[in-house]
């Protein structure tokens, strides 16, 4: 198994913070506002999807603007993107798939990496390769919380972060079912609020999520 020295620190951080805001936008200025709104609501883990507008610049600027947040990169699919994300200052990496080369590369840089997996085989392979935790994606397409519960019996030792269809309504249920954290995108940033640039509504929405998850006792 690959040894990832950043694993324990990541697990401690994500277990405490519970929610990850996933930002994917074709306009960097909008991405910045979404990140600020999420942070105002109390979310401290912010993922910038690499297929967003100017992700390197956005990550670097948010590092300066939101010092209390951990800013990471998501949708990383190859070595070049990973190197660019790390150079921009990304503090964690999410990938949509399991790529052992990317896991090794992140470990070499002491950067937490969270690969996307769906089947038990993929989840175990990612964890054994040294992943900091494993993203279960797309969770709602395969049964949502019931699928997560089914994974817990054989794979309860592997910290899972479900994404893909997570909402304020099911986020607490996911944590209660055993997820270490959840990732939200569309449900956290409703289109009509983004279109109307209603950042205060998004901040309040984020705060409700944080409040909901904070009441869950640690296992």
N, CA and C of each residue as an Amber inpcrd file, in Angstrom:
protein
   657
   0.8380000  -1.1950000   0.0000000   0.0000000   0.0000000   0.0000000
   0.8690000   1.2400000   0.0000000   0.4890000   2.2590000  -0.7570000
   1.2000000   3.5220000  -0.7170000   1.0020000   4.1750000   0.6390000
   2.0470000   4.8120000   1.1670000   1.9280000   5.4870000   2.4560000
   1.7400000   6.9720000   2.2060000   0.6310000   7.5030000   2.6500000
   0.3340000   8.9130000   2.4460000   0.4320000   9.6360000   3.7850000
   1.5270000  10.3860000   4.0060000   1.7190000  11.0450000   5.2960000
   0.6750000  12.1220000   5.5760000  -0.0300000  12.5750000   4.5470000
  -1.0390000  13.6140000   4.7450000  -2.4000000  13.0190000   5.0830000
  -2.5120000  11.6750000   5.0850000  -3.8160000  11.0360000   5.2700000
  -4.4470000  11.3850000   6.6070000  -3.7120000  11.2220000   7.7010000
  -4.3050000  11.4340000   9.0200000  -4.7190000  12.8880000   9.2250000
  -3.9130000  13.8020000   8.7540000  -4.2700000  15.2190000   8.8870000
  -5.5440000  15.5280000   8.1030000  -5.6390000  14.9690000   6.8870000
  -6.8300000  15.1740000   6.0800000  -8.0630000  14.5900000   6.7660000
  -7.9450000  13.3740000   7.2840000  -9.0810000  12.7220000   7.9210000
  -9.5580000  13.5150000   9.1320000  -8.6260000  14.0550000   9.8880000
  -9.0020000  14.8700000  11.0380000  -9.7390000  16.1350000  10.5960000
  -9.2100000  16.7630000   9.5560000  -9.8160000  18.0050000   9.0510000
 -11.2070000  17.7590000   8.4950000 -11.3330000  16.7580000   7.6330000
 -12.6110000  16.5300000   6.9560000 -13.6560000  16.0010000   7.9270000
 -13.2400000  15.2260000   8.9190000 -14.1900000  14.7230000   9.9100000
 -14.7550000  15.8690000  10.7440000 -13.9330000  16.8580000  10.9970000
 -14.3710000  18.0090000  11.7900000 -15.2710000  18.9370000  10.9760000
 -14.9720000  19.0740000   9.6800000 -15.6770000  20.0810000   8.8740000
 -16.8660000  19.5320000   8.0990000 -16.8300000  18.2740000   7.7700000
 -17.9730000  17.5190000   7.2500000 -18.4360000  17.8790000   5.8400000
 -18.4850000  19.1550000   5.4800000 -19.0550000  19.5640000   4.1890000
 -17.9780000  20.1310000   3.2690000 -18.0620000  19.7530000   1.9920000
 -17.1500000  20.2660000   0.9720000 -17.9900000  20.9490000  -0.1000000
 -17.7080000  22.2150000  -0.3440000 -18.3910000  22.9600000  -1.4040000
 -17.6450000  22.7400000  -2.7080000 -18.3540000  22.2340000  -3.7060000
 -17.7450000  21.9420000  -5.0060000 -18.1970000  23.0110000  -6.0020000
 -17.2250000  23.7670000  -6.5090000 -17.5320000  24.8840000  -7.4000000
 -17.0540000  24.5660000  -8.8050000 -17.9910000  24.6240000  -9.7380000
 -17.6890000  24.4170000 -11.1520000 -18.4180000  25.5060000 -11.9390000
 -17.6550000  26.3950000 -12.5700000 -18.2790000  27.5290000 -13.2340000
 -17.4800000  27.9720000 -14.4500000 -18.2000000  28.4940000 -15.4290000
 -17.5570000  29.0020000 -16.6450000 -17.1390000  30.4570000 -16.5080000
 -17.2920000  31.0290000 -15.3210000 -16.9510000  32.4350000 -15.0830000
 -16.1990000  32.5240000 -13.7640000 -14.9290000  32.8760000 -13.8250000
 -14.1080000  32.8960000 -12.6270000 -14.6550000  33.8520000 -11.5780000
 -15.1980000  34.9790000 -11.9990000 -15.7360000  35.9490000 -11.0480000
 -16.9050000  35.3530000 -10.2700000 -17.7350000  34.5730000 -10.9520000
 -18.8330000  33.8910000 -10.2730000 -18.2830000  32.8560000  -9.2980000
 -17.2590000  32.1100000  -9.7340000 -16.6460000  31.1160000  -8.8530000
 -16.1180000  31.7380000  -7.5750000 -15.5170000  32.9010000  -7.6990000
 -15.0000000  33.6050000  -6.5210000 -16.1400000  33.9600000  -5.5710000
 -17.2340000  34.4710000  -6.1080000 -18.3660000  34.8540000  -5.2650000
 -18.9910000  33.6370000  -4.5850000 -19.0700000  32.5170000  -5.3060000
 -19.6140000  31.3000000  -4.7170000 -18.7520000  30.8280000  -3.5480000
 -17.4410000  30.8780000  -3.7330000 -16.5290000  30.4570000  -2.6690000
 -16.6620000  31.3620000  -1.4440000 -16.7460000  32.6530000  -1.6700000
 -16.8830000  33.6000000  -0.5590000 -18.2010000  33.3680000   0.1720000
 -19.2770000  33.1470000  -0.5840000 -20.5810000  32.9000000   0.0420000
 -20.5600000  31.6230000   0.8750000 -19.9480000  30.5580000   0.3230000
 -19.8430000  29.3040000   1.0710000 -19.0480000  29.5070000   2.3550000
 -17.9580000  30.2590000   2.2640000 -17.1290000  30.5190000   3.4380000
 -17.8850000  31.3490000   4.4700000 -18.6560000  32.3240000   4.0160000
 -19.4580000  33.1260000   4.9430000 -20.4740000  32.2630000   5.6810000
 -20.9330000  31.2100000   5.0140000 -21.8640000  30.2880000   5.6490000
 -21.2000000  29.2950000   6.5780000 -19.8860000  29.2990000   6.6270000
 -19.1710000  28.4380000   7.5630000 -18.5130000  27.2160000   6.9490000
 -18.6130000  27.0550000   5.6360000 -17.9430000  25.9250000   4.9830000
 -16.4590000  26.2540000   4.8370000 -15.6170000  25.3350000   5.2410000
 -14.1740000  25.6010000   5.2550000 -13.3890000  24.7420000   4.2610000
 -14.0730000  23.8340000   3.5780000 -13.4200000  23.0320000   2.5390000
 -14.0670000  23.3850000   1.2030000 -13.2830000  23.9530000   0.3100000
 -13.8080000  24.4270000  -0.9680000 -13.0040000  23.8130000  -2.1050000
 -13.7000000  23.1140000  -2.9730000 -13.0820000  22.4380000  -4.1070000
 -13.4050000  23.1940000  -5.3930000 -12.3740000  23.5360000  -6.1380000
 -12.5500000  24.1880000  -7.4340000 -12.3440000  23.1460000  -8.5290000
 -13.3950000  22.8750000  -9.2870000 -13.2900000  21.8960000 -10.3690000
 -12.3380000  22.4180000 -11.4440000 -11.4900000  21.5300000 -11.9230000
 -10.4620000  21.9410000 -12.8730000 -11.0410000  22.3320000 -14.2340000
 -12.2630000  21.9100000 -14.5360000 -12.8900000  22.3180000 -15.7920000
 -13.7000000  23.5940000 -15.6220000 -13.3520000  24.3620000 -14.6010000
 -13.8940000  25.7060000 -14.4180000 -13.0400000  26.7210000 -15.1840000
 -13.5080000  27.9490000 -15.2160000 -12.7660000  29.0390000 -15.8360000
 -11.5640000  29.4090000 -14.9620000 -10.3610000  29.3590000 -15.5270000
  -9.1200000  29.7860000 -14.8750000  -8.9590000  29.1960000 -13.4600000
  -8.9930000  27.8820000 -13.3490000  -8.9550000  27.2880000 -12.0070000
  -7.6800000  27.5830000 -11.2280000  -6.5420000  27.6070000 -11.9050000
  -5.2820000  27.9010000 -11.2060000  -5.3220000  29.2780000 -10.5610000
  -5.7570000  30.2560000 -11.3280000  -5.8310000  31.6220000 -10.8130000
  -6.8410000  31.7200000  -9.6770000  -7.9870000  31.0610000  -9.8340000
  -9.0210000  31.1310000  -8.8040000  -8.5310000  30.5050000  -7.5070000
  -7.8900000  29.3610000  -7.5890000  -7.3620000  28.7080000  -6.3890000
  -6.3490000  29.6160000  -5.7030000  -5.4340000  30.1810000  -6.4820000
  -4.3910000  31.0340000  -5.9050000  -4.9970000  32.2650000  -5.2300000
  -5.9980000  32.8610000  -5.8660000  -6.6190000  34.0580000  -5.2830000
  -7.4100000  33.7220000  -4.0240000  -8.1050000  32.5940000  -4.0490000
  -8.8870000  32.2160000  -2.8720000  -7.9980000  31.8420000  -1.6980000
  -6.8120000  31.3150000  -1.9970000  -5.8610000  31.0230000  -0.9240000
  -5.5630000  32.2880000  -0.1300000  -5.4410000  33.4080000  -0.8290000
  -5.1410000  34.6810000  -0.1760000  -6.3780000  35.2890000   0.4800000
  -7.5060000  35.1430000  -0.1960000  -8.7250000  35.8170000   0.2350000
  -9.4510000  35.0910000   1.3690000  -9.3090000  33.7640000   1.4190000
 -10.0080000  32.9680000   2.4190000  -9.0050000  32.1470000   3.2270000
  -8.2100000  32.8090000   4.0650000  -7.1480000  32.0930000   4.7800000
  -7.6510000  31.0490000   5.7680000  -8.9020000  31.1430000   6.1840000
  -9.4460000  30.1630000   7.1240000  -9.9900000  28.9180000   6.4270000
  -9.9620000  28.9110000   5.1020000 -10.4820000  27.7840000   4.3320000
  -9.3520000  26.9700000   3.7200000  -9.6200000  25.7060000   3.4820000
  -8.7330000  24.8660000   2.6890000  -9.2910000  24.8570000   1.2660000
  -8.4940000  25.2720000   0.3250000  -8.9180000  25.3710000  -1.0750000
  -8.2540000  24.2530000  -1.8590000  -9.0520000  23.3960000  -2.4780000
  -8.5070000  22.2830000  -3.2400000  -8.9620000  22.2970000  -4.6760000
  -8.5140000  21.3110000  -5.4210000  -8.8570000  21.1750000  -6.8420000
  -9.5880000  19.8620000  -7.0560000 -10.5640000  19.8890000  -7.9520000
 -11.3030000  18.6820000  -8.2800000 -11.3240000  18.4320000  -9.7740000
 -11.8600000  17.2870000 -10.1550000 -11.9330000  16.8740000 -11.5650000
 -10.5430000  16.8550000 -12.1910000  -9.5640000  16.4210000 -11.4230000
  -8.1930000  16.2670000 -11.9210000  -8.0870000  14.8980000 -12.5830000
  -7.6830000  14.8690000 -13.8460000  -7.6940000  13.5940000 -14.5760000
  -6.3300000  13.1640000 -15.1060000  -5.3030000  14.0120000 -14.9930000
  -3.9900000  13.5930000 -15.4850000  -2.8680000  14.2750000 -14.6950000
  -1.6370000  13.8420000 -14.9600000  -0.4770000  14.3410000 -14.2190000
  -0.2660000  15.8350000 -14.4030000  -0.4750000  16.3140000 -15.6260000
  -0.2480000  17.7320000 -15.8980000  -1.1920000  18.6020000 -15.0730000
  -2.4500000  18.1950000 -15.0050000  -3.4180000  18.9520000 -14.2220000
  -3.0720000  18.9090000 -12.7360000  -2.6490000  17.7480000 -12.2670000
  -2.2840000  17.6230000 -10.8620000  -1.1170000  18.5370000 -10.5170000
  -0.1000000  18.5410000 -11.3470000   1.0610000  19.4070000 -11.1050000
   0.6530000  20.8720000 -11.1210000  -0.2160000  21.2490000 -12.0570000
  -0.6610000  22.6440000 -12.1470000  -1.4830000  23.0310000 -10.9200000
  -2.3210000  22.1160000 -10.4560000  -3.1410000  22.3980000  -9.2790000
  -2.2710000  22.5750000  -8.0380000  -1.2780000  21.7220000  -7.8910000
  -0.3770000  21.8290000  -6.7440000   0.4190000  23.1330000  -6.8220000
   0.8610000  23.4770000  -8.0200000   1.6030000  24.7250000  -8.2060000
   0.7460000  25.9420000  -7.8650000  -0.5550000  25.8370000  -8.1000000
  -1.4680000  26.9410000  -7.7930000  -1.7550000  27.0560000  -6.3030000
  -1.3830000  26.0180000  -5.5430000  -1.5910000  26.0560000  -4.1040000
  -2.7010000  25.1690000  -3.5960000  -3.2300000  24.2850000  -4.4410000
  -4.3100000  23.4030000  -4.0030000  -3.8790000  22.6030000  -2.7770000
  -4.7470000  22.5690000  -1.7630000  -4.4200000  21.8880000  -0.5120000
  -4.9600000  20.4660000  -0.4480000  -5.7790000  20.0960000  -1.4170000
  -6.2420000  18.7110000  -1.5520000  -6.6780000  18.5140000  -2.9880000
  -6.7590000  17.2570000  -3.4070000  -7.0710000  16.9080000  -4.7860000
  -8.1920000  15.8800000  -4.8210000  -9.2120000  16.1550000  -5.6190000
 -10.2490000  15.1670000  -5.9090000 -10.1350000  14.7520000  -7.3770000
 -10.2790000  13.4630000  -7.6350000 -10.3140000  12.9760000  -9.0070000
 -11.6460000  12.2420000  -9.2100000 -12.1360000  12.1620000 -10.4430000
 -13.3900000  11.4480000 -10.6800000 -13.2160000   9.9470000 -10.8100000
 -11.9610000   9.4740000 -10.7180000 -11.6560000   8.0850000 -11.0160000
 -10.4790000   7.6220000 -10.1630000 -10.1920000   6.3280000 -10.2310000
  -9.0430000   5.7650000  -9.5210000  -7.8820000   5.6270000 -10.4980000
  -6.8190000   6.3790000 -10.2410000  -5.6070000   6.3250000 -11.0590000
  -4.4320000   6.2250000 -10.0920000  -3.8210000   5.0550000 -10.0420000
  -2.7800000   4.8380000  -9.0450000  -1.5660000   5.7250000  -9.2790000
  -1.3240000   6.1070000 -10.5150000  -0.2190000   7.0120000 -10.8050000
  -0.4770000   8.3780000 -10.1720000  -1.6920000   8.8790000 -10.2830000
  -2.0300000  10.1710000  -9.6800000  -1.9630000  10.0900000  -8.1570000
  -2.3970000   8.9680000  -7.6000000  -2.3180000   8.7970000  -6.1440000
  -0.8640000   8.8460000  -5.6950000   0.0050000   8.1190000  -6.3930000
   1.4340000   8.1340000  -6.0370000   2.0200000   9.5410000  -6.1720000
   1.6220000  10.2400000  -7.2160000   2.1520000  11.5790000  -7.4520000
   1.7390000  12.5330000  -6.3260000   0.4790000  12.4480000  -5.9110000
   0.0170000  13.3090000  -4.8250000   0.7270000  12.9810000  -3.5210000
   0.9030000  11.6880000  -3.2460000   1.6060000  11.2720000  -2.0350000
   3.0210000  11.8300000  -2.0300000   3.6710000  11.8150000  -3.1820000
   5.0330000  12.3390000  -3.2720000   5.0910000  13.8290000  -2.9280000
   3.9960000  14.5310000  -3.1880000   3.9140000  15.9640000  -2.8740000
   3.2980000  16.2180000  -1.4930000   2.9750000  15.1420000  -0.7710000
   2.3430000  15.2560000   0.5580000   1.0270000  16.0120000   0.4860000
   0.2630000  15.7580000  -0.5770000  -1.0330000  16.3990000  -0.7750000
  -2.1290000  15.3430000  -0.6300000  -3.1580000  15.5950000   0.1750000
  -4.2650000  14.6380000   0.2600000  -4.9120000  14.4390000  -1.1130000
  -5.2280000  13.2020000  -1.4500000  -5.9010000  12.9150000  -2.7100000
  -7.0880000  11.9960000  -2.4470000  -8.2070000  12.3630000  -3.0340000
  -9.4540000  11.6520000  -2.8180000  -9.9870000  11.2170000  -4.1800000
  -9.7210000   9.9740000  -4.5820000 -10.1790000   9.4930000  -5.8830000
 -11.6710000   9.1740000  -5.8570000 -12.2860000   9.2760000  -7.0220000
 -13.6760000   8.8860000  -7.1680000 -13.7720000   7.4090000  -7.5010000
 -14.6680000   6.7040000  -6.8260000 -14.8660000   5.2760000  -7.0520000
 -16.3350000   4.9570000  -6.8320000 -16.7670000   3.8170000  -7.3380000
 -18.1660000   3.4480000  -7.1650000 -18.3200000   2.0280000  -6.6350000
 -17.6360000   1.0880000  -7.2550000 -17.7790000  -0.3120000  -6.8250000
 -16.8870000  -0.5930000  -5.6160000 -17.2150000  -1.6400000  -4.8420000
 -16.3350000  -2.0330000  -3.7380000 -14.9000000  -2.2840000  -4.1920000
 -14.7230000  -2.8900000  -5.3590000 -13.3710000  -3.1610000  -5.8640000
 -12.6010000  -1.8650000  -6.0580000 -13.2240000  -0.8800000  -6.6940000
 -12.5540000   0.4050000  -6.9260000 -12.2370000   1.1040000  -5.6090000
 -13.1690000   1.0590000  -4.6760000 -12.9760000   1.7240000  -3.3890000
 -11.7820000   1.1150000  -2.6500000 -11.7150000  -0.1970000  -2.6050000
 -10.6130000  -0.8760000  -1.9130000  -9.2910000  -0.6000000  -2.6240000
  -9.2850000  -0.6530000  -3.9430000  -8.0510000  -0.3900000  -4.6900000
  -7.5280000   1.0160000  -4.4190000  -8.4290000   1.9980000  -4.3850000
  -8.0180000   3.3770000  -4.1190000  -7.4220000   3.5080000  -2.7200000
  -8.0730000   2.9110000  -1.7360000  -7.6060000   3.0050000  -0.3550000
  -6.2670000   2.2940000  -0.1840000  -6.1290000   1.1130000  -0.7620000
  -4.8760000   0.3730000  -0.6360000  -3.7170000   1.0770000  -1.3490000
  -4.0480000   1.8740000  -2.3640000  -3.0020000   2.6110000  -3.0800000
  -2.5250000   3.8300000  -2.3060000  -3.2290000   4.1910000  -1.2260000
  -2.7880000   5.3070000  -0.3970000  -3.6880000   6.5140000  -0.4140000
  -4.8820000   6.3980000  -0.9980000  -5.8120000   7.5270000  -1.0180000
  -6.0870000   8.0280000   0.3950000  -6.3090000   9.3290000   0.5240000
  -6.5660000   9.9200000   1.8370000  -7.9620000   9.5850000   2.3340000
  -8.8790000   9.4300000   1.4330000 -10.2340000   8.9160000   1.6400000
 -10.7400000   8.6380000   0.2320000 -11.9690000   8.1660000   0.1050000
 -12.4650000   7.8050000  -1.2230000 -13.8070000   8.4920000  -1.4630000
 -13.9230000   9.1250000  -2.6140000 -15.1790000   9.7510000  -3.0310000
 -16.0590000   8.6900000  -3.6790000 -17.2780000   8.5280000  -3.1760000
 -18.2270000   7.5910000  -3.7870000 -19.1090000   8.4090000  -4.7260000
 -18.9160000   8.1970000  -6.0180000 -19.5630000   9.0390000  -7.0300000
 -19.9660000   8.2000000  -8.2320000 -21.1790000   8.4030000  -8.7570000
 -22.2530000   9.2890000  -8.2740000 -23.1840000   8.5130000  -7.3560000
 -23.2630000   8.8900000  -6.1030000 -23.9240000   8.0950000  -5.0770000
 -25.4190000   7.9270000  -5.3200000 -26.1080000   8.9990000  -5.7270000
 -27.5670000   8.8770000  -5.8450000 -27.9810000   8.0570000  -7.0620000
 -27.0940000   7.8900000  -8.0170000 -27.4240000   7.1030000  -9.2080000
 -27.4930000   5.6080000  -8.9030000 -26.9300000   5.2080000  -7.7570000
 -26.8920000   3.7730000  -7.4210000 -27.5770000   3.4690000  -6.0970000
 -28.4730000   4.3380000  -5.6800000 -29.2480000   4.0370000  -4.4790000
 -29.0630000   4.9720000  -3.3140000 -28.1700000   5.9450000  -3.4450000
 -28.0170000   6.9380000  -2.3940000 -27.5980000   6.3510000  -1.0670000
 -28.2940000   6.7440000  -0.0110000 -27.8890000   6.3510000   1.3350000
 -27.9810000   4.8410000   1.5360000 -28.9040000   4.1680000   0.8610000
 -28.9950000   2.7150000   1.0090000 -27.7480000   2.0340000   0.4550000
 -27.1850000   2.5730000  -0.6240000 -25.9410000   2.0170000  -1.1660000
 -24.7880000   2.2640000  -0.1930000 -24.7620000   3.4530000   0.3800000
 -23.7120000   3.7620000   1.3480000 -23.7800000   2.8110000   2.5360000
 -24.9860000   2.5420000   3.0240000 -25.1350000   1.6100000   4.1420000
 -24.6500000   0.2070000   3.7500000 -24.9270000  -0.1770000   2.5210000
 -24.4980000  -1.5000000   2.0600000 -22.9790000  -1.6190000   2.0350000
 -22.2950000  -0.5090000   1.7850000 -20.8310000  -0.5170000   1.7570000
 -20.2280000  -0.5890000   3.1520000 -20.9650000  -0.1160000   4.1490000
 -20.3890000   0.0280000   5.4810000 -20.0020000  -1.3020000   6.1200000
 -20.8030000  -2.3430000   5.9250000 -20.4950000  -3.6140000   6.5850000
 -19.1280000  -4.1590000   6.1820000 -18.8400000  -4.2920000   4.8680000
 -17.5250000  -4.8190000   4.4930000 -16.4250000  -3.7680000   4.4480000
 -16.7990000  -2.4940000   4.2670000 -15.7880000  -1.4670000   4.0080000
 -15.8490000  -0.3170000   5.0050000 -16.3550000  -0.5880000   6.1900000
 -16.5120000   0.4800000   7.1720000 -15.2110000   1.1080000   7.6350000
 -14.0930000   0.4320000   7.3850000 -12.7940000   0.9810000   7.7850000
 -12.2710000   2.0190000   6.7980000 -12.9330000   2.1510000   5.6560000
 -12.4830000   3.0990000   4.6360000 -13.3440000   4.3620000   4.7140000
 -12.7360000   5.5320000   4.9220000 -13.5080000   6.7690000   5.0220000
 -14.0540000   7.1930000   3.6590000 -15.3710000   7.3080000   3.5720000
 -16.0380000   7.5830000   2.3010000 -16.6730000   8.9690000   2.2940000
 -16.5960000   9.6280000   1.1300000 -17.2060000  10.9410000   0.9330000
 -18.1520000  10.8480000  -0.2580000 -19.4450000  10.6620000  -0.0160000
 -20.3790000  10.5880000  -1.1360000 -20.5930000  11.9450000  -1.7940000
 -20.6870000  11.9330000  -3.1060000 -21.0040000  13.1330000  -3.8790000
 -21.9030000  12.7210000  -5.0380000 -22.4850000  13.7260000  -5.6760000
 -23.3550000  13.4610000  -6.8130000 -24.7930000  13.2950000  -6.3670000
 -25.5080000  14.4050000  -6.2560000 -26.8870000  14.3550000  -5.8110000
 -27.0740000  14.5840000  -4.3270000 -26.0280000  15.0170000  -3.6190000
 -26.1560000  15.3220000  -2.1960000 -26.9040000  16.6460000  -2.0450000
 -27.8620000  16.6700000  -1.1170000 -28.6730000  17.8550000  -0.8630000
 -28.6580000  18.1720000   0.6260000 -29.2260000  19.3140000   0.9770000
 -29.3490000  19.6350000   2.3940000 -30.2540000  18.6350000   3.1020000
 -31.1700000  18.0320000   2.3560000 -32.0990000  17.0850000   2.9570000
 -31.4530000  15.7300000   3.2480000 -30.5360000  15.2840000   2.3720000
 -29.9540000  13.9490000   2.5930000 -28.5300000  13.9720000   3.1390000
 -27.9330000  15.1610000   3.2780000 -26.5490000  15.2320000   3.7470000
 -26.3980000  14.6470000   5.1480000 -27.3090000  15.0100000   6.0500000
 -27.2350000  14.4930000   7.4200000 -27.4000000  12.9820000   7.4400000
 -28.3010000  12.4830000   6.6010000 -28.5340000  11.0460000   6.5360000
 -27.2910000  10.3160000   6.0600000 -26.5630000  10.9170000   5.1160000
 -25.3230000  10.3160000   4.6240000 -24.2820000  10.2070000   5.7440000
 -24.1420000  11.2750000   6.5160000 -23.1820000  11.2550000   7.6240000
 -23.5930000  10.2190000   8.6640000 -24.8730000  10.2040000   8.9970000
 -25.3790000   9.2440000   9.9790000 -25.1610000   7.8090000   9.5090000
 -25.2240000   7.6090000   8.1880000 -25.0400000   6.2670000   7.6210000
 -23.5780000   5.8510000   7.5540000 -22.6570000   6.7710000   7.8800000
 -21.2540000   6.3880000   7.9480000 -20.2890000   7.2100000   7.1250000
 -20.7880000   8.1270000   6.2880000 -19.8760000   8.9730000   5.5030000
 -19.0700000   9.8670000   6.4330000 -17.8100000  10.0850000   6.0970000
 -16.9880000  10.9840000   6.9100000 -17.2930000  12.4370000   6.5850000
 -17.7650000  12.6810000   5.3540000 -18.1150000  14.0210000   4.9070000
 -18.9600000  13.8850000   3.6460000 -19.4740000  15.0060000   3.1580000
 -20.2450000  15.0100000   1.9160000 -19.7770000  16.1660000   1.0460000
 -19.9070000  15.9830000  -0.2700000 -19.5910000  17.0390000  -1.2080000
 -20.8500000  17.5110000  -1.9010000 -21.0720000  18.8270000  -1.9510000
 -22.2690000  19.3860000  -2.5700000 -21.8920000  20.4200000  -3.6200000
 -22.6440000  20.4210000  -4.6960000 -22.4280000  21.4040000  -5.7460000
 -23.7390000  22.0850000  -6.1050000 -24.5280000  21.4690000  -6.9800000
 -25.7590000  22.0740000  -7.4670000 -26.7200000  22.4320000  -6.3410000
 -26.8700000  21.5320000  -5.3810000 -27.8200000  21.7760000  -4.2960000
 -27.3780000  22.9110000  -3.3810000 -26.0790000  23.1470000  -3.3130000
 -25.5600000  24.2160000  -2.4680000 -25.6430000  25.5700000  -3.1630000
 -25.5930000  25.5230000  -4.4840000 -25.6050000  26.7480000  -5.2800000
 -26.7620000  26.7070000  -6.2790000 -28.0080000  26.8540000  -5.8140000
 -29.1630000  26.7950000  -6.7260000 -29.0240000  27.7760000  -7.8890000
 -29.3800000  27.3020000  -9.0720000 -29.1480000  28.0720000 -10.2960000
 -29.7810000  29.4620000 -10.2340000 -31.0010000  29.5510000  -9.7140000
 -31.6690000  30.8580000  -9.7270000 -30.9720000  31.8630000  -8.8210000
 -30.3830000  31.4010000  -7.7320000 -29.6270000  32.3080000  -6.8710000
 -28.3330000  32.7450000  -7.5470000 -27.6770000  31.8040000  -8.2110000
 -26.4430000  32.1570000  -8.9220000 -26.7600000  33.1380000 -10.0430000
 -27.8210000  32.8600000 -10.7930000 -28.2090000  33.7220000 -11.9040000
 -28.5350000  35.1390000 -11.4250000 -29.1760000  35.2310000 -10.2700000
 -29.5490000  36.5360000  -9.7120000 -28.4670000  37.1240000  -8.8070000
 -27.3510000  36.4210000  -8.7060000 -26.2250000  36.8430000  -7.8660000
 -26.6670000  37.1170000  -6.4250000 -27.4900000  36.2220000  -5.9230000
 -28.0020000  36.3520000  -4.5580000 -27.0480000  35.6210000  -3.6100000
 -25.8990000  36.2460000  -3.3810000 -24.8410000  35.6050000  -2.6010000
 -25.2490000  35.4330000  -1.1460000 -26.0390000  36.3590000  -0.6110000
 -26.4500000  36.2470000   0.7880000 -27.3550000  35.0370000   1.0040000
 -28.2110000  34.7360000   0.0160000 -29.0630000  33.5500000   0.1280000
 -28.2190000  32.2820000   0.1200000 -27.1750000  32.2640000  -0.7180000
 -26.2870000  31.1020000  -0.7650000 -25.5270000  30.9540000   0.5430000
 -25.0800000  32.0710000   1.1150000 -24.3810000  32.0120000   2.4000000
 -25.2950000  31.4580000   3.4900000 -26.5390000  31.8750000   3.4950000
 -27.4990000  31.3740000   4.4840000 -27.7750000  29.8860000   4.2740000
 -27.8450000  29.4940000   3.0160000 -28.0530000  28.0960000   2.6490000
 -26.8980000  27.2470000   3.1740000 -25.6750000  27.7480000   2.9750000
 -24.4850000  27.0420000   3.4550000 -24.4920000  26.9530000   4.9790000
 -24.9070000  28.0270000   5.6300000 -24.9450000  28.0340000   7.0910000
 -25.9290000  26.9940000   7.6260000 -27.0520000  26.8100000   6.9430000
 -28.0100000  25.7920000   7.3620000 -27.4080000  24.3960000   7.2530000
 -26.6470000  24.1820000   6.1830000 -25.9830000  22.8930000   6.0250000
 -24.9920000  22.6560000   7.1540000 -24.1750000  23.6520000   7.4370000
 -23.1680000  23.5220000   8.5020000 -23.8460000  23.2580000   9.8330000
 -24.9100000  23.9810000  10.1330000 -25.6250000  23.7950000  11.3900000
 -26.2020000  22.3730000  11.4820000 -26.7400000  21.8850000  10.3640000
 -27.3250000  20.5440000  10.3430000 -26.2860000  19.4830000  10.6420000
 -25.1020000  19.6230000  10.0510000 -24.0720000  18.6010000  10.2150000
 -23.3330000  18.7110000  11.5420000 -23.3000000  19.8910000  12.1160000
 -22.5740000  20.0650000  13.3670000 -23.2420000  19.3600000  14.5370000
 -24.5400000  19.1210000  14.4400000 -25.2400000  18.4960000  15.5590000
 -25.0380000  16.9800000  15.5980000 -24.4160000  16.4360000  14.5490000
 -24.1870000  14.9880000  14.5070000 -22.9960000  14.6500000  15.3940000
 -23.1960000  13.7650000  16.3320000 -22.1170000  13.3830000  17.2390000
 -21.0590000  12.6040000  16.4970000 -19.8290000  12.8060000  16.8900000
 -18.7240000  12.0260000  16.3060000 -18.8800000  10.5630000  16.6980000
 -18.5630000   9.6380000  15.7620000 -18.6800000   8.2100000  16.0760000
 -17.6570000   7.8000000  17.1290000
